[in-house]
C-alpha positions as a LaTeX table, in Angstrom:
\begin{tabular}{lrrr}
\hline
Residue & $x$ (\AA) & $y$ (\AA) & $z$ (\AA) \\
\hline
Unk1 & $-29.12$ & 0.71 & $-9.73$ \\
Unk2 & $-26.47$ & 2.95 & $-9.79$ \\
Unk3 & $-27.28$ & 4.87 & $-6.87$ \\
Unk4 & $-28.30$ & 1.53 & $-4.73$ \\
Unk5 & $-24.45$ & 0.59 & $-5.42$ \\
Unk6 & $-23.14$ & 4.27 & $-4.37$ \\
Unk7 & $-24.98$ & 3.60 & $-1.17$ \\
Unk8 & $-23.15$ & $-0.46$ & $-0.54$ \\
Unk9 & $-19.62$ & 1.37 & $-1.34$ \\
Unk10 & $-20.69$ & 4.23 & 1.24 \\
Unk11 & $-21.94$ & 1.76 & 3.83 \\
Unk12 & $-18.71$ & $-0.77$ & 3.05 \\
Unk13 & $-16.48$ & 2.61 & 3.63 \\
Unk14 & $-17.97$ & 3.93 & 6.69 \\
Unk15 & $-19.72$ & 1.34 & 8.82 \\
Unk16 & $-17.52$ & $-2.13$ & 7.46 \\
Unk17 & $-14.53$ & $-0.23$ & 7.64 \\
Unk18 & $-12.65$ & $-2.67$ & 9.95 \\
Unk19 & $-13.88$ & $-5.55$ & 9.03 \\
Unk20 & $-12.56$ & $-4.99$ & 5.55 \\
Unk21 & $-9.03$ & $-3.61$ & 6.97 \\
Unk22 & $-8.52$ & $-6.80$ & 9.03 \\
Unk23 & $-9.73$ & $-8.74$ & 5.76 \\
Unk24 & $-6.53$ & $-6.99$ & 3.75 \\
Unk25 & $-4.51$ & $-7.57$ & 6.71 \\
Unk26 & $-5.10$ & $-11.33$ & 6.98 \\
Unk27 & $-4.42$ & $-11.37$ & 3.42 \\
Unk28 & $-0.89$ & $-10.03$ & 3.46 \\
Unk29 & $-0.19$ & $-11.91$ & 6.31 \\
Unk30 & $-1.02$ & $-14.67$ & 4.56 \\
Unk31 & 1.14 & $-13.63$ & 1.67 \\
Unk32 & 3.75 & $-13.46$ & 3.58 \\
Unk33 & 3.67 & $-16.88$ & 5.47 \\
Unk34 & 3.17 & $-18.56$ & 2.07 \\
Unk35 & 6.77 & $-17.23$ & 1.30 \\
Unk36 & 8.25 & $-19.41$ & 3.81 \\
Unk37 & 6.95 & $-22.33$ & 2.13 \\
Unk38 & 7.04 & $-21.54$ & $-1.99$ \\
Unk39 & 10.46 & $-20.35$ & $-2.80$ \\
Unk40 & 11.31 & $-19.73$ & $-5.97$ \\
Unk41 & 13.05 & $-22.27$ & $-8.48$ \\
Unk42 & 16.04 & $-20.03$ & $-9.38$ \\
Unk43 & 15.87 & $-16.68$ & $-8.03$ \\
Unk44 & 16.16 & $-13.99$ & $-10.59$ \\
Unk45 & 17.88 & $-11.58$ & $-8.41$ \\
Unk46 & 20.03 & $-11.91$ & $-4.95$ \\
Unk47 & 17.56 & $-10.87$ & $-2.67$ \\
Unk48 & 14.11 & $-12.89$ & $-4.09$ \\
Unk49 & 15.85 & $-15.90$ & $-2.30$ \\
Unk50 & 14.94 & $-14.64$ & 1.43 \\
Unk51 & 11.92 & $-14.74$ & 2.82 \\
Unk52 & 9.71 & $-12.10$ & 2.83 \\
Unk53 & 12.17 & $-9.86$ & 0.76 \\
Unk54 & 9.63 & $-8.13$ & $-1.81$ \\
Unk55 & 7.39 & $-7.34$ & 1.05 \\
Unk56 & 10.01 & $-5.59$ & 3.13 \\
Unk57 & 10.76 & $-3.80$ & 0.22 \\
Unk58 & 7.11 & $-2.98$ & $-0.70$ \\
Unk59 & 7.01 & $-1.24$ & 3.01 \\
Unk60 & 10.07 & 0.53 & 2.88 \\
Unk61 & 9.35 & 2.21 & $-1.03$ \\
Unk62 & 5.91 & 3.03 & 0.17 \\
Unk63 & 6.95 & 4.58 & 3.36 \\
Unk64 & 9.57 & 6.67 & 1.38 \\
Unk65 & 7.56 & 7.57 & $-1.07$ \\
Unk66 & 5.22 & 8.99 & 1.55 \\
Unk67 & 8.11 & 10.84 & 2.91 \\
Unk68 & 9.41 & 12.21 & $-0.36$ \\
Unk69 & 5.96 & 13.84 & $-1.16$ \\
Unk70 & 5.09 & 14.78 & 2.50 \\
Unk71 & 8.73 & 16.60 & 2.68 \\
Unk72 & 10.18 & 16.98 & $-0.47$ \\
Unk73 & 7.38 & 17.83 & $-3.13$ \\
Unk74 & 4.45 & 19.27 & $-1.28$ \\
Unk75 & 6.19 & 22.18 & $-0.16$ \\
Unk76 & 6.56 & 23.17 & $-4.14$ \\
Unk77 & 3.27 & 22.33 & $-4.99$ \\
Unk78 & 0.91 & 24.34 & $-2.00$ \\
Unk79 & 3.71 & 27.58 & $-1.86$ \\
Unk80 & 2.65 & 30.68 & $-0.03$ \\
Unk81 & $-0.93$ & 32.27 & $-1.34$ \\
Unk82 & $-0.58$ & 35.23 & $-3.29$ \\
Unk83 & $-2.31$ & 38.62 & $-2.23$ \\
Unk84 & $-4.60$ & 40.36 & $-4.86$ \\
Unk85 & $-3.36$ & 43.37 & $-3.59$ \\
Unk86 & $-7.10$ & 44.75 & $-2.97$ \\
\hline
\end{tabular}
């Protein structure tokens, strides 16, 4: 059994791969459109009361998060390889 479901999640990854990328894409879009319809009651902060808000935000984080560890971080962590001196 176990190997039988290694093989579905290695088929869904390589062969199904856009079909379940425009699946999560439909779904956020979805998301989104349902936030110009269900506002909430009283909006705990200033922002939550425009549309699509917390999604903007989501995309801007991520993308800077990307960018701090692309830019900032990874150049600590790899560093220059040492030589045995051999």
């Amino acid at each position: 059994m176990n190997s039988s479901l290694g093989n579905w999640f290695e088929t869904q990854r390589t062969k199904n791969l856009t079909a379940w990328k425009s699946v999560f894409i439909v779904f956020l879009v979805v998301l989104v459109v349902l936030n110009f319809f269900i506002h909430p009651h009283h909006p705990e902060y200033v922002y939550d009361k425009y549309t699509g808000f917390w999604a903007l935000f989501a995309l801007v984080v991520s993308v800077g998060m990307v960018f701090m560890m692309k830019v900032i971080v990874q150049p600590f962590l790899v560093g220059p390889e040492e030589d045995d001196g051999n």
